[in-house]
């Protein structure tokens, strides 16, 4: 880790912000070419050869990726008063960036939080379109993208809940959203429901509270919305959910290699696949390489319907705009063609010309979702296993804790154990980072470095965390052995959940028996008939013990008229479970489990539900 001693907290925050602006994928790295842009933006007096030399020194392995630590080191080397001042000025001056003073507990008075006008404009238009027919949003939609409507509109939690369901359908049970005659209390419930549900789909919501949303703090609102929107845009950019992506396999590459790619990498490969078919140059990013709109023009031309599929009329793309001399005018002509495909979303002509990486990524993802124009190779009959519910829950839990890089594929993304080390720190197991090999890994012997990390991760689990890891070796994590990797992850999640309970209970140790007896005592004290004998109790499949417990913790919160309580069929059980999970989140419990986990009585996930509710109940005492 680079020493940060030379930087004030304010400077560190600025550097982190600058880095994040470029690190669109949130994977903890920027591309070397993007570094040059940031250096230029910072007015650093570096001639081209010097910048290239600097980048070469930093990326000796030649993969062109730069971590935040390396980014910090550069500024340490180059830091002078003039440099630091010009960098600060530049970050605040970037066109379309609004700076506002920070007042939340997290931000010390006098710090600046900036937000992007372009993002606000793009998100408003996306939300207007997504929810235009929703009667529950008529009181705030359509919003005017030119004003601050958005920041007021999210204040009652309804739009946020609806956008979470738009991105990941069925996450929130509509019956649990307060829609009429809202009071400060029912608004607070909606915002709890939105934040806990966002966390459950893998959004990192630490340091965002209901109050921040109620006040419409722009940088927090935009940050949360981007995560929600991006999860929705990326949902189908995954091979098990979209087998036509197999068409992107390159010669000599295995399906396993393709399945390791992140959604961002798949989108880039998809764009290049079509550009190659058009006889055009490839692009390396969705920022500097698309500024002239030419790649976009050819991509639109390739993916537009050709009229060769029944019932889908041809949409010919007018390429004459390519002759436009002015970049902005050319981008506008291109977007008019995108509009004919119903894909003019997220970017303005100026966003294209400026190469706004985040918004251009969203534009491309939306285009892919509507017109992938890919066909699964006929000669390949491959069965692809999608992720299980349990795997998805674990992955969302990790991502909600803000691990870096983001986990897209549970096994391949843990193969160097970096994420596992971060999870150890979350459960208060100290990690000696000097023993950890960090990316970029060398091409030769890179896997050995990852294996060393995995060996250390297992060692920490056995010796420090005192986990039961019988028969688990570093090699199992490195190779993605499903059963053994899940065994470790479950123990991490379980410990994390119990730690929260122990913190609330003043450090007293908690185990399954203690949770079960607390549940039964609480139910009995509230005059409820439900009881549970263990987390395997078949009565849990009706969700009644969970619903009664929620009503015991917050009396009057459960509307029993919505429930079937006896002789339930499977559909009625699922109906109760959906209501139970959303109600748990609404009263403030950060539940990651899914309704199906209750119906099928999955003991591990059932335990987390009762533990989270116990935490909520103990806080009220």
GROMACS .gro file of N, CA, C and O in nm, residues 301-404:
model
  416
  301UNK      N    1  -2.527   0.055  -3.724
  301UNK     CA    2  -2.556  -0.001  -3.856
  301UNK      C    3  -2.553  -0.154  -3.853
  301UNK      O    4  -2.632  -0.221  -3.919
  302UNK      N    5  -2.461  -0.209  -3.772
  302UNK     CA    6  -2.448  -0.355  -3.763
  302UNK      C    7  -2.565  -0.419  -3.687
  302UNK      O    8  -2.612  -0.526  -3.723
  303UNK      N    9  -2.610  -0.353  -3.578
  303UNK     CA   10  -2.709  -0.419  -3.491
  303UNK      C   11  -2.854  -0.388  -3.530
  303UNK      O   12  -2.946  -0.456  -3.485
  304UNK      N   13  -2.876  -0.284  -3.613
  304UNK     CA   14  -3.013  -0.248  -3.651
  304UNK      C   15  -3.079  -0.363  -3.726
  304UNK      O   16  -3.014  -0.432  -3.806
  305UNK      N   17  -3.209  -0.388  -3.700
  305UNK     CA   18  -3.278  -0.498  -3.770
  305UNK      C   19  -3.269  -0.481  -3.922
  305UNK      O   20  -3.284  -0.370  -3.974
  306UNK      N   21  -3.243  -0.593  -3.989
  306UNK     CA   22  -3.223  -0.589  -4.136
  306UNK      C   23  -3.349  -0.634  -4.212
  306UNK      O   24  -3.347  -0.642  -4.334
  307UNK      N   25  -3.454  -0.669  -4.137
  307UNK     CA   26  -3.577  -0.714  -4.203
  307UNK      C   27  -3.575  -0.861  -4.241
  307UNK      O   28  -3.662  -0.909  -4.313
  308UNK      N   29  -3.471  -0.934  -4.193
  308UNK     CA   30  -3.461  -1.076  -4.231
  308UNK      C   31  -3.524  -1.168  -4.125
  308UNK      O   32  -3.522  -1.289  -4.138
  309UNK      N   33  -3.578  -1.108  -4.019
  309UNK     CA   34  -3.648  -1.190  -3.918
  309UNK      C   35  -3.796  -1.159  -3.923
  309UNK      O   36  -3.836  -1.043  -3.932
  310UNK      N   37  -3.876  -1.262  -3.917
  310UNK     CA   38  -4.020  -1.247  -3.934
  310UNK      C   39  -4.079  -1.154  -3.828
  310UNK      O   40  -4.050  -1.163  -3.710
  311UNK      N   41  -4.161  -1.061  -3.877
  311UNK     CA   42  -4.232  -0.973  -3.784
  311UNK      C   43  -4.150  -0.857  -3.733
  311UNK      O   44  -4.199  -0.772  -3.658
  312UNK      N   45  -4.019  -0.851  -3.770
  312UNK     CA   46  -3.936  -0.738  -3.726
  312UNK      C   47  -3.895  -0.658  -3.849
  312UNK      O   48  -3.810  -0.702  -3.928
  313UNK      N   49  -3.956  -0.540  -3.868
  313UNK     CA   50  -3.923  -0.461  -3.988
  313UNK      C   51  -3.780  -0.408  -3.983
  313UNK      O   52  -3.723  -0.387  -3.876
  314UNK      N   53  -3.725  -0.388  -4.102
  314UNK     CA   54  -3.588  -0.332  -4.112
  314UNK      C   55  -3.588  -0.187  -4.064
  314UNK      O   56  -3.685  -0.114  -4.083
  315UNK      N   57  -3.478  -0.148  -3.998
  315UNK     CA   58  -3.458  -0.006  -3.963
  315UNK      C   59  -3.323   0.035  -4.022
  315UNK      O   60  -3.218   0.014  -3.959
  316UNK      N   61  -3.325   0.088  -4.147
  316UNK     CA   62  -3.195   0.127  -4.207
  316UNK      C   63  -3.135   0.248  -4.135
  316UNK      O   64  -3.207   0.341  -4.098
  317UNK      N   65  -3.006   0.242  -4.113
  317UNK     CA   66  -2.936   0.353  -4.045
  317UNK      C   67  -2.880   0.448  -4.151
  317UNK      O   68  -2.808   0.406  -4.242
  318UNK      N   69  -2.912   0.575  -4.135
  318UNK     CA   70  -2.862   0.678  -4.227
  318UNK      C   71  -2.720   0.716  -4.184
  318UNK      O   72  -2.700   0.775  -4.078
  319UNK      N   73  -2.622   0.681  -4.266
  319UNK     CA   74  -2.481   0.702  -4.230
  319UNK      C   75  -2.427   0.837  -4.277
  319UNK      O   76  -2.308   0.866  -4.260
  320UNK      N   77  -2.513   0.920  -4.336
  320UNK     CA   78  -2.462   1.044  -4.397
  320UNK      C   79  -2.400   1.138  -4.294
  320UNK      O   80  -2.314   1.219  -4.326
  321UNK      N   81  -2.445   1.126  -4.168
  321UNK     CA   82  -2.391   1.214  -4.063
  321UNK      C   83  -2.243   1.195  -4.039
  321UNK      O   84  -2.178   1.281  -3.979
  322UNK      N   85  -2.189   1.082  -4.085
  322UNK     CA   86  -2.044   1.059  -4.069
  322UNK      C   87  -1.963   1.169  -4.137
  322UNK      O   88  -1.848   1.194  -4.101
  323UNK      N   89  -2.024   1.231  -4.238
  323UNK     CA   90  -1.949   1.334  -4.314
  323UNK      C   91  -1.945   1.469  -4.243
  323UNK      O   92  -1.877   1.560  -4.285
  324UNK      N   93  -2.022   1.480  -4.135
  324UNK     CA   94  -2.023   1.606  -4.058
  324UNK      C   95  -1.882   1.637  -4.009
  324UNK      O   96  -1.814   1.551  -3.954
  325UNK      N   97  -1.841   1.762  -4.027
  325UNK     CA   98  -1.705   1.801  -3.983
  325UNK      C   99  -1.698   1.822  -3.832
  325UNK      O  100  -1.600   1.791  -3.767
  326UNK      N  101  -1.808   1.875  -3.776
  326UNK     CA  102  -1.808   1.910  -3.634
  326UNK      C  103  -1.842   1.787  -3.548
  326UNK      O  104  -1.940   1.717  -3.574
  327UNK      N  105  -1.759   1.761  -3.446
  327UNK     CA  106  -1.777   1.642  -3.362
  327UNK      C  107  -1.914   1.638  -3.295
  327UNK      O  108  -1.980   1.534  -3.291
  328UNK      N  109  -1.956   1.752  -3.240
  328UNK     CA  110  -2.084   1.755  -3.168
  328UNK      C  111  -2.199   1.732  -3.265
  328UNK      O  112  -2.294   1.657  -3.236
  329UNK      N  113  -2.190   1.795  -3.382
  329UNK     CA  114  -2.296   1.778  -3.482
  329UNK      C  115  -2.303   1.632  -3.530
  329UNK      O  116  -2.410   1.576  -3.547
  330UNK      N  117  -2.185   1.573  -3.547
  330UNK     CA  118  -2.179   1.432  -3.590
  330UNK      C  119  -2.241   1.342  -3.482
  330UNK      O  120  -2.316   1.249  -3.512
  331UNK      N  121  -2.209   1.371  -3.355
  331UNK     CA  122  -2.266   1.293  -3.244
  331UNK      C  123  -2.418   1.308  -3.240
  331UNK      O  124  -2.490   1.211  -3.217
  332UNK      N  125  -2.466   1.428  -3.265
  332UNK     CA  126  -2.611   1.452  -3.265
  332UNK      C  127  -2.678   1.373  -3.377
  332UNK      O  128  -2.783   1.309  -3.355
  333UNK      N  129  -2.618   1.370  -3.495
  333UNK     CA  130  -2.674   1.292  -3.607
  333UNK      C  131  -2.676   1.143  -3.571
  333UNK      O  132  -2.773   1.072  -3.601
  334UNK      N  133  -2.569   1.097  -3.505
  334UNK     CA  134  -2.561   0.956  -3.465
  334UNK      C  135  -2.672   0.924  -3.364
  334UNK      O  136  -2.740   0.821  -3.374
  335UNK      N  137  -2.695   1.015  -3.268
  335UNK     CA  138  -2.797   0.991  -3.167
  335UNK      C  139  -2.938   0.993  -3.227
  335UNK      O  140  -3.028   0.924  -3.178
  336UNK      N  141  -2.955   1.070  -3.333
  336UNK     CA  142  -3.085   1.068  -3.402
  336UNK      C  143  -3.112   0.929  -3.462
  336UNK      O  144  -3.225   0.881  -3.463
  337UNK      N  145  -3.005   0.864  -3.508
  337UNK     CA  146  -3.019   0.728  -3.560
  337UNK      C  147  -3.045   0.629  -3.445
  337UNK      O  148  -3.126   0.538  -3.458
  338UNK      N  149  -2.979   0.653  -3.332
  338UNK     CA  150  -3.002   0.568  -3.213
  338UNK      C  151  -3.148   0.581  -3.169
  338UNK      O  152  -3.210   0.483  -3.125
  339UNK      N  153  -3.202   0.701  -3.184
  339UNK     CA  154  -3.341   0.726  -3.143
  339UNK      C  155  -3.437   0.642  -3.228
  339UNK      O  156  -3.540   0.594  -3.180
  340UNK      N  157  -3.403   0.621  -3.355
  340UNK     CA  158  -3.489   0.540  -3.442
  340UNK      C  159  -3.493   0.395  -3.394
  340UNK      O  160  -3.588   0.322  -3.422
  341UNK      N  161  -3.389   0.354  -3.319
  341UNK     CA  162  -3.387   0.219  -3.261
  341UNK      C  163  -3.446   0.220  -3.119
  341UNK      O  164  -3.446   0.118  -3.052
  342UNK      N  165  -3.490   0.338  -3.075
  342UNK     CA  166  -3.542   0.348  -2.938
  342UNK      C  167  -3.431   0.340  -2.834
  342UNK      O  168  -3.453   0.300  -2.720
  343UNK      N  169  -3.309   0.380  -2.874
  343UNK     CA  170  -3.193   0.364  -2.784
  343UNK      C  171  -3.122   0.496  -2.755
  343UNK      O  172  -3.003   0.496  -2.723
  344UNK      N  173  -3.193   0.607  -2.768
  344UNK     CA  174  -3.128   0.734  -2.735
  344UNK      C  175  -3.145   0.756  -2.586
  344UNK      O  176  -3.237   0.824  -2.540
  345UNK      N  177  -3.060   0.697  -2.510
  345UNK     CA  178  -3.068   0.707  -2.364
  345UNK      C  179  -2.928   0.731  -2.307
  345UNK      O  180  -2.829   0.685  -2.361
  346UNK      N  181  -2.924   0.802  -2.196
  346UNK     CA  182  -2.805   0.824  -2.112
  346UNK      C  183  -2.708   0.930  -2.165
  346UNK      O  184  -2.644   0.998  -2.086
  347UNK      N  185  -2.688   0.942  -2.297
  347UNK     CA  186  -2.587   1.038  -2.342
  347UNK      C  187  -2.648   1.149  -2.429
  347UNK      O  188  -2.741   1.125  -2.505
  348UNK      N  189  -2.593   1.267  -2.415
  348UNK     CA  190  -2.619   1.375  -2.510
  348UNK      C  191  -2.501   1.376  -2.607
  348UNK      O  192  -2.400   1.308  -2.584
  349UNK      N  193  -2.513   1.456  -2.713
  349UNK     CA  194  -2.402   1.466  -2.809
  349UNK      C  195  -2.275   1.511  -2.737
  349UNK      O  196  -2.165   1.462  -2.765
  350UNK      N  197  -2.290   1.603  -2.642
  350UNK     CA  198  -2.172   1.653  -2.569
  350UNK      C  199  -2.109   1.543  -2.484
  350UNK      O  200  -1.987   1.533  -2.473
  351UNK      N  201  -2.193   1.458  -2.423
  351UNK     CA  202  -2.138   1.347  -2.342
  351UNK      C  203  -2.054   1.252  -2.428
  351UNK      O  204  -1.955   1.196  -2.383
  352UNK      N  205  -2.098   1.234  -2.553
  352UNK     CA  206  -2.023   1.147  -2.645
  352UNK      C  207  -1.889   1.212  -2.677
  352UNK      O  208  -1.783   1.150  -2.667
  353UNK      N  209  -1.894   1.340  -2.713
  353UNK     CA  210  -1.771   1.410  -2.756
  353UNK      C  211  -1.672   1.424  -2.640
  353UNK      O  212  -1.551   1.416  -2.658
  354UNK      N  213  -1.726   1.441  -2.520
  354UNK     CA  214  -1.636   1.450  -2.404
  354UNK      C  215  -1.590   1.312  -2.358
  354UNK      O  216  -1.503   1.301  -2.273
  355UNK      N  217  -1.654   1.209  -2.410
  355UNK     CA  218  -1.614   1.072  -2.372
  355UNK      C  219  -1.647   1.038  -2.229
  355UNK      O  220  -1.568   0.974  -2.160
  356UNK      N  221  -1.764   1.084  -2.179
  356UNK     CA  222  -1.805   1.053  -2.041
  356UNK      C  223  -1.815   0.901  -2.025
  356UNK      O  224  -1.905   0.838  -2.080
  357UNK      N  225  -1.721   0.839  -1.953
  357UNK     CA  226  -1.714   0.692  -1.953
  357UNK      C  227  -1.836   0.624  -1.893
  357UNK      O  228  -1.884   0.525  -1.944
  358UNK      N  229  -1.887   0.680  -1.782
  358UNK     CA  230  -2.000   0.617  -1.714
  358UNK      C  231  -2.124   0.618  -1.802
  358UNK      O  232  -2.191   0.516  -1.821
  359UNK      N  233  -2.156   0.734  -1.859
  359UNK     CA  234  -2.280   0.745  -1.937
  359UNK      C  235  -2.270   0.673  -2.071
  359UNK      O  236  -2.368   0.618  -2.121
  360UNK      N  237  -2.151   0.672  -2.130
  360UNK     CA  238  -2.134   0.598  -2.255
  360UNK      C  239  -2.145   0.447  -2.231
  360UNK      O  240  -2.196   0.373  -2.314
  361UNK      N  241  -2.097   0.402  -2.115
  361UNK     CA  242  -2.111   0.261  -2.080
  361UNK      C  243  -2.260   0.225  -2.070
  361UNK      O  244  -2.304   0.121  -2.120
  362UNK      N  245  -2.337   0.313  -2.006
  362UNK     CA  246  -2.482   0.290  -1.991
  362UNK      C  247  -2.551   0.289  -2.128
  362UNK      O  248  -2.638   0.206  -2.154
  363UNK      N  249  -2.510   0.381  -2.215
  363UNK     CA  250  -2.568   0.389  -2.350
  363UNK      C  251  -2.546   0.257  -2.425
  363UNK      O  252  -2.637   0.201  -2.486
  364UNK      N  253  -2.422   0.205  -2.417
  364UNK     CA  254  -2.388   0.080  -2.486
  364UNK      C  255  -2.462  -0.039  -2.425
  364UNK      O  256  -2.511  -0.127  -2.496
  365UNK      N  257  -2.471  -0.043  -2.292
  365UNK     CA  258  -2.540  -0.155  -2.226
  365UNK      C  259  -2.687  -0.159  -2.268
  365UNK      O  260  -2.743  -0.265  -2.295
  366UNK      N  261  -2.748  -0.042  -2.275
  366UNK     CA  262  -2.889  -0.034  -2.316
  366UNK      C  263  -2.906  -0.078  -2.462
  366UNK      O  264  -3.000  -0.151  -2.496
  367UNK      N  265  -2.811  -0.039  -2.546
  367UNK     CA  266  -2.815  -0.080  -2.688
  367UNK      C  267  -2.801  -0.232  -2.699
  367UNK      O  268  -2.875  -0.298  -2.773
  368UNK      N  269  -2.708  -0.287  -2.621
  368UNK     CA  270  -2.689  -0.433  -2.622
  368UNK      C  271  -2.819  -0.504  -2.579
  368UNK      O  272  -2.859  -0.603  -2.639
  369UNK      N  273  -2.880  -0.455  -2.472
  369UNK     CA  274  -3.000  -0.520  -2.420
  369UNK      C  275  -3.114  -0.521  -2.522
  369UNK      O  276  -3.193  -0.614  -2.527
  370UNK      N  277  -3.119  -0.417  -2.605
  370UNK     CA  278  -3.230  -0.410  -2.702
  370UNK      C  279  -3.195  -0.478  -2.835
  370UNK      O  280  -3.280  -0.538  -2.899
  371UNK      N  281  -3.071  -0.464  -2.878
  371UNK     CA  282  -3.029  -0.520  -3.009
  371UNK      C  283  -2.895  -0.591  -2.999
  371UNK      O  284  -2.794  -0.541  -3.049
  372UNK      N  285  -2.891  -0.708  -2.933
  372UNK     CA  286  -2.760  -0.776  -2.924
  372UNK      C  287  -2.708  -0.821  -3.060
  372UNK      O  288  -2.588  -0.822  -3.083
  373UNK      N  289  -2.800  -0.856  -3.151
  373UNK     CA  290  -2.763  -0.901  -3.287
  373UNK      C  291  -2.656  -1.010  -3.283
  373UNK      O  292  -2.558  -1.007  -3.357
  374UNK      N  293  -2.676  -1.106  -3.193
  374UNK     CA  294  -2.584  -1.220  -3.181
  374UNK      C  295  -2.664  -1.348  -3.196
  374UNK      O  296  -2.780  -1.354  -3.157
  375UNK      N  297  -2.602  -1.449  -3.251
  375UNK     CA  298  -2.668  -1.579  -3.261
  375UNK      C  299  -2.575  -1.685  -3.206
  375UNK      O  300  -2.457  -1.691  -3.243
  376UNK      N  301  -2.629  -1.767  -3.116
  376UNK     CA  302  -2.549  -1.875  -3.059
  376UNK      C  303  -2.505  -1.969  -3.172
  376UNK      O  304  -2.588  -2.010  -3.254
  377UNK      N  305  -2.374  -1.999  -3.181
  377UNK     CA  306  -2.327  -2.087  -3.287
  377UNK      C  307  -2.403  -2.220  -3.286
  377UNK      O  308  -2.420  -2.283  -3.181
  378UNK      N  309  -2.452  -2.259  -3.404
  378UNK     CA  310  -2.540  -2.377  -3.412
  378UNK      C  311  -2.469  -2.507  -3.375
  378UNK      O  312  -2.527  -2.598  -3.320
  379UNK      N  313  -2.340  -2.514  -3.409
  379UNK     CA  314  -2.269  -2.641  -3.388
  379UNK      C  315  -2.229  -2.661  -3.241
  379UNK      O  316  -2.170  -2.762  -3.206
  380UNK      N  317  -2.257  -2.562  -3.156
  380UNK     CA  318  -2.212  -2.574  -3.017
  380UNK      C  319  -2.332  -2.599  -2.925
  380UNK      O  320  -2.412  -2.511  -2.900
  381UNK      N  321  -2.341  -2.721  -2.877
  381UNK     CA  322  -2.450  -2.754  -2.786
  381UNK      C  323  -2.392  -2.757  -2.644
  381UNK      O  324  -2.351  -2.861  -2.595
  382UNK      N  325  -2.386  -2.639  -2.585
  382UNK     CA  326  -2.321  -2.629  -2.454
  382UNK      C  327  -2.425  -2.600  -2.347
  382UNK      O  328  -2.508  -2.512  -2.361
  383UNK      N  329  -2.417  -2.679  -2.239
  383UNK     CA  330  -2.506  -2.654  -2.126
  383UNK      C  331  -2.434  -2.560  -2.030
  383UNK      O  332  -2.327  -2.591  -1.979
  384UNK      N  333  -2.495  -2.443  -2.007
  384UNK     CA  334  -2.430  -2.348  -1.917
  384UNK      C  335  -2.509  -2.340  -1.787
  384UNK      O  336  -2.629  -2.318  -1.787
  385UNK      N  337  -2.438  -2.359  -1.679
  385UNK     CA  338  -2.503  -2.354  -1.548
  385UNK      C  339  -2.505  -2.212  -1.498
  385UNK      O  340  -2.402  -2.146  -1.488
  386UNK      N  341  -2.624  -2.162  -1.467
  386UNK     CA  342  -2.632  -2.028  -1.409
  386UNK      C  343  -2.599  -2.035  -1.261
  386UNK      O  344  -2.586  -2.143  -1.204
  387UNK      N  345  -2.586  -1.918  -1.196
  387UNK     CA  346  -2.554  -1.922  -1.054
  387UNK      C  347  -2.677  -1.961  -0.973
  387UNK      O  348  -2.791  -1.931  -1.011
  388UNK      N  349  -2.654  -2.027  -0.863
  388UNK     CA  350  -2.765  -2.068  -0.776
  388UNK      C  351  -2.810  -1.948  -0.694
  388UNK      O  352  -2.739  -1.847  -0.685
  389UNK      N  353  -2.925  -1.963  -0.631
  389UNK     CA  354  -2.974  -1.854  -0.543
  389UNK      C  355  -2.874  -1.826  -0.432
  389UNK      O  356  -2.847  -1.711  -0.398
  390UNK      N  357  -2.819  -1.933  -0.375
  390UNK     CA  358  -2.724  -1.917  -0.265
  390UNK      C  359  -2.601  -1.838  -0.312
  390UNK      O  360  -2.554  -1.746  -0.245
  391UNK      N  361  -2.551  -1.874  -0.430
  391UNK     CA  362  -2.433  -1.804  -0.485
  391UNK      C  363  -2.464  -1.656  -0.508
  391UNK      O  364  -2.383  -1.569  -0.477
  392UNK      N  365  -2.584  -1.630  -0.561
  392UNK     CA  366  -2.620  -1.489  -0.586
  392UNK      C  367  -2.631  -1.411  -0.455
  392UNK      O  368  -2.586  -1.296  -0.446
  393UNK      N  369  -2.689  -1.475  -0.354
  393UNK     CA  370  -2.703  -1.406  -0.224
  393UNK      C  371  -2.565  -1.374  -0.167
  393UNK      O  372  -2.542  -1.262  -0.119
  394UNK      N  373  -2.473  -1.469  -0.172
  394UNK     CA  374  -2.337  -1.445  -0.122
  394UNK      C  375  -2.270  -1.331  -0.199
  394UNK      O  376  -2.204  -1.244  -0.142
  395UNK      N  377  -2.288  -1.335  -0.331
  395UNK     CA  378  -2.223  -1.233  -0.416
  395UNK      C  379  -2.280  -1.093  -0.385
  395UNK      O  380  -2.205  -0.995  -0.371
  396UNK      N  381  -2.412  -1.086  -0.371
  396UNK     CA  382  -2.474  -0.956  -0.338
  396UNK      C  383  -2.430  -0.907  -0.201
  396UNK      O  384  -2.407  -0.787  -0.181
  397UNK      N  385  -2.417  -0.999  -0.107
  397UNK     CA  386  -2.371  -0.962   0.028
  397UNK      C  387  -2.231  -0.900   0.021
  397UNK      O  388  -2.206  -0.794   0.078
  398UNK      N  389  -2.141  -0.967  -0.051
  398UNK     CA  390  -2.004  -0.914  -0.064
  398UNK      C  391  -2.003  -0.775  -0.127
  398UNK      O  392  -1.937  -0.683  -0.078
  399UNK      N  393  -2.076  -0.763  -0.238
  399UNK     CA  394  -2.076  -0.635  -0.309
  399UNK      C  395  -2.138  -0.524  -0.225
  399UNK      O  396  -2.094  -0.409  -0.231
  400UNK      N  397  -2.237  -0.559  -0.144
  400UNK     CA  398  -2.301  -0.455  -0.061
  400UNK      C  399  -2.205  -0.403   0.046
  400UNK      O  400  -2.223  -0.294   0.099
  401UNK      N  401  -2.103  -0.483   0.077
  401UNK     CA  402  -2.003  -0.439   0.176
  401UNK      C  403  -1.893  -0.354   0.110
  401UNK      O  404  -1.801  -0.308   0.177
  402UNK      N  405  -1.903  -0.337  -0.023
  402UNK     CA  406  -1.808  -0.250  -0.093
  402UNK      C  407  -1.674  -0.314  -0.123
  402UNK      O  408  -1.573  -0.244  -0.133
  403UNK      N  409  -1.671  -0.448  -0.139
  403UNK     CA  410  -1.543  -0.511  -0.173
  403UNK      C  411  -1.496  -0.461  -0.310
  403UNK      O  412  -1.577  -0.423  -0.395
  404UNK      N  413  -1.365  -0.460  -0.326
  404UNK     CA  414  -1.306  -0.408  -0.448
  404UNK      C  415  -1.197  -0.504  -0.495
  404UNK      O  416  -1.108  -0.534  -0.418
   0.00000   0.00000   0.00000
